[in-house]
Amino acid sequence: MILAEKVQALRKKNNWSQEELAEQLNISRQSVSKWESGASIPDIDKIIAMSSLFGVSTDYLLKDELEKEVPSEVEDVYEAPLTRNVSVEEADGSLGLVRRLAGRMAAAAALCVLSPVPLIVLGALSEYGEEAGGHSALAIGEDMAGGLGMTILLILVAVAVAIFILCDMQMEKYEYLEKEKLALQYGVEGIVRKKKEDFAARYRMCIVAGVTLCIIGVVPMMMAVAFSAGDLIMIYSVALLLSLVAVAAFLFVWAGSIQDSFDKLLQEGDFTLEKKELKKKTSFFPGAYWCVVTAVFLVIGFRSDDWVWASLVWPVAALLFVALLGVVKCVARGRIKQDL
């Protein structure tokens, strides 16, 4: 019996699928398939690992003339290595995929911020149509404004969510970069670090431009308050603020996604070993928080029938998110230290 047949027989004896065996050896299912078909042979470290995992000797696995299982002298159950090796191909694949998806994810983030703008503008036209254009042609009914505005809002949010889901599905195969301890193969670190340095200037430019847009966006509102401008001007100021914040969100997400792709491989920034563990403990918070914020926005809007002021929930929620996430992380750090 050759090695390929022995591996297959021992796997089936333990009622494991090829994928289950691959997970325990920290390899791909395709590698197990090639072993069992005889297309390739395992490295010596995998031979040793399977010897311990199946409870047989390495001689039994390697020597074709041994037909009877010989128990392994090593009684300890094999544990997959804590470190995940990353090849040049894997690194290039993850970086290239993030580059392709960064623009889509950034556009989705911008759509989320922009989604209330049509509702705000249509609400203004329904109430101040004649003041806005000098004639009644621009005025629309309040019910039409609310219904059409909410329809556009939900469509934009639905498109954004669909983009996020599709991008997340494509990134699943590289999910281990965010969770596991990595060991880059020879030459990989130098390549990744060089690409990060080349991108550094563009990253800084995007962050500075995004922050500047957020600050500038508040200026029209402050000016409207200072000069006691009418409600219509204030409403348009809010719409302009959200539009500029949407552009800023695009820049932040696009640049941040690419920057994170380097940091994941280098295990720097938000992806050090300590922060990876912290992220596991706090991963529940963002999704739950923004679901609550969306619910609050809809409740305020429907109850007050004033979607303009209801939209201010978003910038306030963004500021609170940073503070609350900090509190959640502090609690999580305390629990991690207790576990240690």
CSV table of C-alpha atoms in Angstrom, one decimal:
chain,number,residue,atom,x,y,z
A,1,MET,CA,0.0,0.0,0.0
A,2,ILE,CA,1.5,3.3,-1.0
A,3,LEU,CA,1.4,6.6,0.9
A,4,ALA,CA,-1.5,8.0,-1.0
A,5,GLU,CA,-3.7,5.0,-0.2
A,6,LYS,CA,-2.6,5.0,3.5
A,7,VAL,CA,-3.5,8.7,3.9
A,8,GLN,CA,-6.9,8.2,2.3
A,9,ALA,CA,-7.6,5.0,4.3
A,10,LEU,CA,-6.6,6.6,7.6
A,11,ARG,CA,-8.7,9.7,6.9
A,12,LYS,CA,-11.8,7.7,6.1
A,13,LYS,CA,-11.2,5.5,9.2
A,14,ASN,CA,-11.5,8.7,11.3
A,15,ASN,CA,-14.6,9.8,9.4
A,16,TRP,CA,-12.9,13.0,8.3
A,17,SER,CA,-13.5,14.8,5.0
A,18,GLN,CA,-10.5,16.1,3.0
A,19,GLU,CA,-11.4,19.6,4.2
A,20,GLU,CA,-11.5,18.6,7.9
A,21,LEU,CA,-8.1,16.9,7.6
A,22,ALA,CA,-6.7,20.0,5.9
A,23,GLU,CA,-7.9,22.2,8.7
A,24,GLN,CA,-6.2,20.1,11.3
A,25,LEU,CA,-2.9,20.2,9.3
A,26,ASN,CA,-3.3,23.9,8.5
A,27,ILE,CA,-3.2,23.4,4.7
A,28,SER,CA,-5.6,23.6,1.8
A,29,ARG,CA,-8.1,20.9,0.8
A,30,GLN,CA,-6.4,20.7,-2.6
A,31,SER,CA,-3.1,19.6,-1.0
A,32,VAL,CA,-4.9,16.7,0.7
A,33,SER,CA,-6.6,15.8,-2.6
A,34,LYS,CA,-3.2,15.8,-4.4
A,35,TRP,CA,-1.7,13.6,-1.7
A,36,GLU,CA,-4.4,11.0,-2.0
A,37,SER,CA,-4.3,11.0,-5.8
A,38,GLY,CA,-0.6,10.6,-5.8
A,39,ALA,CA,-0.1,13.9,-7.7
A,40,SER,CA,2.2,15.1,-4.9
A,41,ILE,CA,3.7,13.9,-1.6
A,42,PRO,CA,3.6,15.6,1.8
A,43,ASP,CA,6.6,17.4,3.3
A,44,ILE,CA,8.4,15.7,6.1
A,45,ASP,CA,6.8,18.0,8.7
A,46,LYS,CA,3.4,17.0,7.4
A,47,ILE,CA,4.4,13.4,7.5
A,48,ILE,CA,5.3,13.8,11.2
A,49,ALA,CA,2.1,15.7,11.8
A,50,MET,CA,-0.1,13.0,10.3
A,51,SER,CA,1.9,10.3,12.2
A,52,SER,CA,0.8,12.0,15.5
A,53,LEU,CA,-2.7,12.8,14.2
A,54,PHE,CA,-3.5,9.3,13.0
A,55,GLY,CA,-1.6,7.6,15.8
A,56,VAL,CA,0.7,5.6,13.5
A,57,SER,CA,4.4,5.6,13.0
A,58,THR,CA,6.2,7.5,10.2
A,59,ASP,CA,7.6,4.2,9.0
A,60,TYR,CA,4.2,2.9,8.4
A,61,LEU,CA,3.3,6.0,6.3
A,62,LEU,CA,6.6,6.1,4.3
A,63,LYS,CA,7.4,2.4,3.8
A,64,ASP,CA,5.1,0.8,1.1
A,65,GLU,CA,5.9,-2.7,2.4
A,66,LEU,CA,4.4,-2.1,5.8
A,67,GLU,CA,0.7,-3.0,5.4
A,68,LYS,CA,-0.2,-3.2,9.0
A,69,GLU,CA,-0.6,0.0,11.1
A,70,VAL,CA,2.2,0.5,13.5
A,71,PRO,CA,1.2,2.7,16.5
A,72,SER,CA,3.1,6.0,16.8
A,73,GLU,CA,5.5,6.3,19.7
A,74,VAL,CA,4.2,9.9,20.1
A,75,GLU,CA,1.0,9.9,22.2
A,76,ASP,CA,0.4,13.6,22.2
A,77,VAL,CA,-2.4,14.8,19.9
A,78,TYR,CA,-1.1,16.9,17.1
A,79,GLU,CA,-1.9,20.5,17.2
A,80,ALA,CA,-1.7,22.7,14.1
A,81,PRO,CA,1.1,25.2,14.2
A,82,LEU,CA,0.2,28.6,15.8
A,83,THR,CA,2.0,30.4,13.0
A,84,ARG,CA,0.5,30.7,9.5
A,85,ASN,CA,3.1,30.8,6.7
A,86,VAL,CA,2.4,33.4,3.9
A,87,SER,CA,3.9,32.9,0.5
A,88,VAL,CA,4.7,35.6,-2.1
A,89,GLU,CA,1.7,34.4,-4.1
A,90,GLU,CA,-0.7,34.7,-1.1
A,91,ALA,CA,0.6,38.2,-0.3
A,92,ASP,CA,0.3,39.4,-3.9
A,93,GLY,CA,-3.2,37.9,-4.1
A,94,SER,CA,-4.5,39.6,-1.0
A,95,LEU,CA,-2.9,43.0,-1.9
A,96,GLY,CA,-4.3,42.8,-5.5
A,97,LEU,CA,-7.8,41.8,-4.4
A,98,VAL,CA,-7.9,44.7,-1.9
A,99,ARG,CA,-6.8,47.1,-4.6
A,100,ARG,CA,-9.6,46.0,-6.8
A,101,LEU,CA,-12.3,46.1,-4.1
A,102,ALA,CA,-11.2,49.3,-2.3
A,103,GLY,CA,-13.0,51.6,-4.7
A,104,ARG,CA,-16.2,49.6,-4.4
A,105,MET,CA,-16.1,49.6,-0.6
A,106,ALA,CA,-15.4,53.3,-0.6
A,107,ALA,CA,-18.3,54.0,-2.9
A,108,ALA,CA,-20.6,51.9,-0.7
A,109,ALA,CA,-19.5,53.9,2.4
A,110,ALA,CA,-20.1,57.2,0.5
A,111,LEU,CA,-23.6,56.0,-0.5
A,112,CYS,CA,-24.5,55.3,3.1
A,113,VAL,CA,-23.6,58.9,4.1
A,114,LEU,CA,-25.3,60.4,1.0
A,115,SER,CA,-28.5,58.4,1.4
A,116,PRO,CA,-30.4,61.0,3.5
A,117,VAL,CA,-29.5,63.9,1.1
A,118,PRO,CA,-32.4,63.3,-1.4
A,119,LEU,CA,-34.8,63.1,1.5
A,120,ILE,CA,-33.6,66.3,2.9
A,121,VAL,CA,-33.7,68.2,-0.4
A,122,LEU,CA,-37.1,66.8,-1.4
A,123,GLY,CA,-38.4,67.8,2.1
A,124,ALA,CA,-37.1,71.3,1.5
A,125,LEU,CA,-38.8,71.5,-1.9
A,126,SER,CA,-42.1,70.3,-0.5
A,127,GLU,CA,-42.1,73.0,2.2
A,128,TYR,CA,-40.1,75.9,0.5
A,129,GLY,CA,-40.6,75.1,-3.1
A,130,GLU,CA,-41.7,78.6,-4.1
A,131,GLU,CA,-39.0,80.2,-2.0
A,132,ALA,CA,-36.4,78.0,-3.6
A,133,GLY,CA,-37.2,78.6,-7.2
A,134,GLY,CA,-39.4,81.6,-7.3
A,135,HIS,CA,-42.4,79.7,-8.6
A,136,SER,CA,-44.6,76.8,-7.5
A,137,ALA,CA,-43.2,74.4,-10.2
A,138,LEU,CA,-40.5,73.2,-7.8
A,139,ALA,CA,-43.0,72.6,-4.9
A,140,ILE,CA,-44.1,69.0,-4.4
A,141,GLY,CA,-46.5,67.5,-2.0
A,142,GLU,CA,-45.2,66.6,1.5
A,143,ASP,CA,-46.4,63.0,1.2
A,144,MET,CA,-44.6,62.6,-2.2
A,145,ALA,CA,-41.5,64.2,-0.9
A,146,GLY,CA,-41.4,61.8,2.1
A,147,GLY,CA,-42.3,58.7,0.2
A,148,LEU,CA,-39.9,59.4,-2.7
A,149,GLY,CA,-37.1,60.5,-0.4
A,150,MET,CA,-37.4,57.3,1.8
A,151,THR,CA,-37.5,55.2,-1.3
A,152,ILE,CA,-34.3,56.7,-2.6
A,153,LEU,CA,-32.7,56.4,0.8
A,154,LEU,CA,-33.5,52.7,1.2
A,155,ILE,CA,-32.3,52.0,-2.4
A,156,LEU,CA,-29.0,53.7,-1.8
A,157,VAL,CA,-28.5,51.8,1.5
A,158,ALA,CA,-29.5,48.5,-0.1
A,159,VAL,CA,-27.0,49.0,-2.9
A,160,ALA,CA,-24.3,49.9,-0.3
A,161,VAL,CA,-25.0,46.8,1.8
A,162,ALA,CA,-25.0,44.6,-1.2
A,163,ILE,CA,-21.6,45.9,-2.2
A,164,PHE,CA,-20.2,45.4,1.3
A,165,ILE,CA,-21.5,41.8,1.4
A,166,LEU,CA,-20.1,40.9,-2.1
A,167,CYS,CA,-16.7,42.4,-1.2
A,168,ASP,CA,-16.7,40.6,2.2
A,169,MET,CA,-17.4,37.3,0.4
A,170,GLN,CA,-14.5,37.8,-2.0
A,171,MET,CA,-12.2,38.6,0.9
A,172,GLU,CA,-13.1,35.5,3.0
A,173,LYS,CA,-10.2,33.4,1.7
A,174,TYR,CA,-7.8,35.9,3.2
A,175,GLU,CA,-9.7,36.3,6.5
A,176,TYR,CA,-6.9,34.5,8.3
A,177,LEU,CA,-4.6,37.5,7.8
A,178,GLU,CA,-6.7,39.4,10.4
A,179,LYS,CA,-6.9,36.6,12.9
A,180,GLU,CA,-3.8,34.4,12.9
A,181,LYS,CA,-0.2,34.9,13.7
A,182,LEU,CA,1.7,35.2,10.4
A,183,ALA,CA,5.2,34.2,9.3
A,184,LEU,CA,6.1,35.8,5.9
A,185,GLN,CA,8.3,33.6,3.7
A,186,TYR,CA,11.7,34.9,2.6
A,187,GLY,CA,11.5,38.2,0.6
A,188,VAL,CA,7.8,38.8,1.3
A,189,GLU,CA,8.3,41.3,4.0
A,190,GLY,CA,10.6,43.4,1.9
A,191,ILE,CA,8.1,43.5,-1.0
A,192,VAL,CA,5.2,44.4,1.1
A,193,ARG,CA,7.1,47.1,3.0
A,194,LYS,CA,8.3,48.7,-0.3
A,195,LYS,CA,4.7,48.8,-1.6
A,196,LYS,CA,3.6,50.4,1.7
A,197,GLU,CA,6.3,53.1,1.4
A,198,ASP,CA,5.2,53.8,-2.2
A,199,PHE,CA,1.6,54.2,-1.1
A,200,ALA,CA,2.4,56.3,2.0
A,201,ALA,CA,2.3,59.7,0.3
A,202,ARG,CA,-1.1,59.0,-1.3
A,203,TYR,CA,-2.5,57.7,2.0
A,204,ARG,CA,-1.5,60.9,3.8
A,205,MET,CA,-3.0,63.0,1.1
A,206,CYS,CA,-6.3,61.2,1.3
A,207,ILE,CA,-6.5,61.5,5.1
A,208,VAL,CA,-5.6,65.2,5.0
A,209,ALA,CA,-8.1,65.8,2.2
A,210,GLY,CA,-10.9,63.9,4.0
A,211,VAL,CA,-10.4,65.7,7.3
A,212,THR,CA,-10.3,69.1,5.5
A,213,LEU,CA,-13.6,68.3,3.8
A,214,CYS,CA,-15.3,67.4,7.0
A,215,ILE,CA,-14.2,70.7,8.6
A,216,ILE,CA,-15.1,72.8,5.6
A,217,GLY,CA,-18.5,71.1,5.5
A,218,VAL,CA,-19.5,72.6,8.8
A,219,VAL,CA,-18.6,76.1,7.7
A,220,PRO,CA,-21.8,76.8,5.7
A,221,MET,CA,-24.0,75.7,8.7
A,222,MET,CA,-22.0,78.0,11.0
A,223,MET,CA,-22.3,80.9,8.6
A,224,ALA,CA,-26.0,80.3,8.2
A,225,VAL,CA,-26.4,80.4,12.0
A,226,ALA,CA,-24.2,83.5,12.3
A,227,PHE,CA,-26.2,85.5,9.7
A,228,SER,CA,-29.6,84.2,10.9
A,229,ALA,CA,-30.2,82.6,7.5
A,230,GLY,CA,-33.6,81.1,6.7
A,231,ASP,CA,-34.6,77.5,7.2
A,232,LEU,CA,-34.1,76.7,3.6
A,233,ILE,CA,-30.4,77.8,3.7
A,234,MET,CA,-29.9,75.8,6.8
A,235,ILE,CA,-31.4,72.7,5.2
A,236,TYR,CA,-29.2,73.0,2.1
A,237,SER,CA,-26.2,73.5,4.4
A,238,VAL,CA,-27.0,70.2,6.1
A,239,ALA,CA,-27.2,68.5,2.6
A,240,LEU,CA,-23.9,70.1,1.6
A,241,LEU,CA,-22.3,68.9,4.8
A,242,LEU,CA,-23.4,65.3,4.2
A,243,SER,CA,-22.2,65.5,0.6
A,244,LEU,CA,-18.8,66.6,1.6
A,245,VAL,CA,-18.6,64.0,4.4
A,246,ALA,CA,-19.6,61.4,1.8
A,247,VAL,CA,-16.6,62.4,-0.3
A,248,ALA,CA,-14.4,62.3,2.8
A,249,ALA,CA,-15.8,58.8,3.7
A,250,PHE,CA,-14.8,57.6,0.2
A,251,LEU,CA,-11.2,58.8,0.7
A,252,PHE,CA,-11.0,57.4,4.2
A,253,VAL,CA,-12.3,53.9,3.2
A,254,TRP,CA,-10.3,53.7,0.0
A,255,ALA,CA,-7.0,54.7,1.5
A,256,GLY,CA,-7.6,52.9,4.7
A,257,SER,CA,-8.5,49.6,3.0
A,258,ILE,CA,-5.2,49.6,1.0
A,259,GLN,CA,-3.2,50.7,4.1
A,260,ASP,CA,-4.7,48.0,6.2
A,261,SER,CA,-3.8,45.4,3.5
A,262,PHE,CA,-0.2,46.2,4.1
A,263,ASP,CA,-0.5,46.3,7.9
A,264,LYS,CA,-2.3,42.9,8.0
A,265,LEU,CA,0.7,41.2,6.3
A,266,LEU,CA,3.3,43.1,8.3
A,267,GLN,CA,1.3,42.7,11.5
A,268,GLU,CA,1.5,46.4,12.3
A,269,GLY,CA,-0.9,49.2,13.1
A,270,ASP,CA,-4.3,47.8,14.0
A,271,PHE,CA,-3.1,44.2,13.2
A,272,THR,CA,-0.5,43.5,15.9
A,273,LEU,CA,-1.0,40.2,17.7
A,274,GLU,CA,-2.4,42.0,20.7
A,275,LYS,CA,-4.9,44.0,18.6
A,276,LYS,CA,-5.9,40.9,16.7
A,277,GLU,CA,-6.9,39.3,20.0
A,278,LEU,CA,-8.7,42.5,21.0
A,279,LYS,CA,-10.6,42.6,17.7
A,280,LYS,CA,-11.9,39.2,18.3
A,281,LYS,CA,-13.4,40.4,21.6
A,282,THR,CA,-14.9,43.6,20.2
A,283,SER,CA,-16.1,42.4,16.7
A,284,PHE,CA,-19.7,42.4,17.8
A,285,PHE,CA,-19.9,46.1,18.6
A,286,PRO,CA,-19.8,48.0,15.3
A,287,GLY,CA,-22.6,46.0,13.7
A,288,ALA,CA,-24.8,46.2,16.8
A,289,TYR,CA,-24.1,49.9,17.2
A,290,TRP,CA,-25.0,51.0,13.7
A,291,CYS,CA,-28.1,48.9,13.7
A,292,VAL,CA,-29.2,50.8,16.8
A,293,VAL,CA,-28.3,54.2,15.2
A,294,THR,CA,-30.3,53.3,12.1
A,295,ALA,CA,-33.3,52.5,14.3
A,296,VAL,CA,-33.0,55.7,16.2
A,297,PHE,CA,-32.8,57.7,12.9
A,298,LEU,CA,-36.0,56.1,11.6
A,299,VAL,CA,-37.8,56.5,14.9
A,300,ILE,CA,-36.9,60.2,15.2
A,301,GLY,CA,-37.8,60.9,11.5
A,302,PHE,CA,-41.2,59.2,11.6
A,303,ARG,CA,-42.2,60.6,15.0
A,304,SER,CA,-41.1,64.2,14.4
A,305,ASP,CA,-41.7,64.1,10.6
A,306,ASP,CA,-38.6,66.3,10.4
A,307,TRP,CA,-36.0,64.2,8.5
A,308,VAL,CA,-33.6,67.1,8.2
A,309,TRP,CA,-32.9,67.2,11.9
A,310,ALA,CA,-33.2,63.4,12.2
A,311,SER,CA,-30.3,63.2,9.7
A,312,LEU,CA,-28.0,64.9,12.3
A,313,VAL,CA,-28.1,61.6,14.2
A,314,TRP,CA,-25.4,60.3,11.8
A,315,PRO,CA,-22.6,62.8,12.5
A,316,VAL,CA,-23.4,62.6,16.2
A,317,ALA,CA,-23.4,58.8,16.1
A,318,ALA,CA,-20.0,58.9,14.3
A,319,LEU,CA,-18.5,60.9,17.1
A,320,LEU,CA,-20.0,58.7,19.8
A,321,PHE,CA,-18.9,55.6,18.0
A,322,VAL,CA,-15.2,56.4,18.5
A,323,ALA,CA,-15.7,57.1,22.2
A,324,LEU,CA,-17.9,54.0,22.9
A,325,LEU,CA,-15.5,51.8,20.9
A,326,GLY,CA,-12.7,53.0,23.1
A,327,VAL,CA,-14.7,52.1,26.2
A,328,VAL,CA,-15.5,48.6,24.8
A,329,LYS,CA,-11.8,48.1,24.0
A,330,CYS,CA,-10.8,49.0,27.5
A,331,VAL,CA,-13.2,46.5,29.0
A,332,ALA,CA,-12.0,43.8,26.5
A,333,ARG,CA,-8.3,44.5,27.4
A,334,GLY,CA,-9.1,44.0,31.1
A,335,ARG,CA,-10.7,40.7,30.3
A,336,ILE,CA,-7.8,39.6,28.2
A,337,LYS,CA,-5.4,40.4,31.0
A,338,GLN,CA,-7.6,38.4,33.5
A,339,ASP,CA,-7.5,35.4,31.2
A,340,LEU,CA,-3.8,35.6,31.1
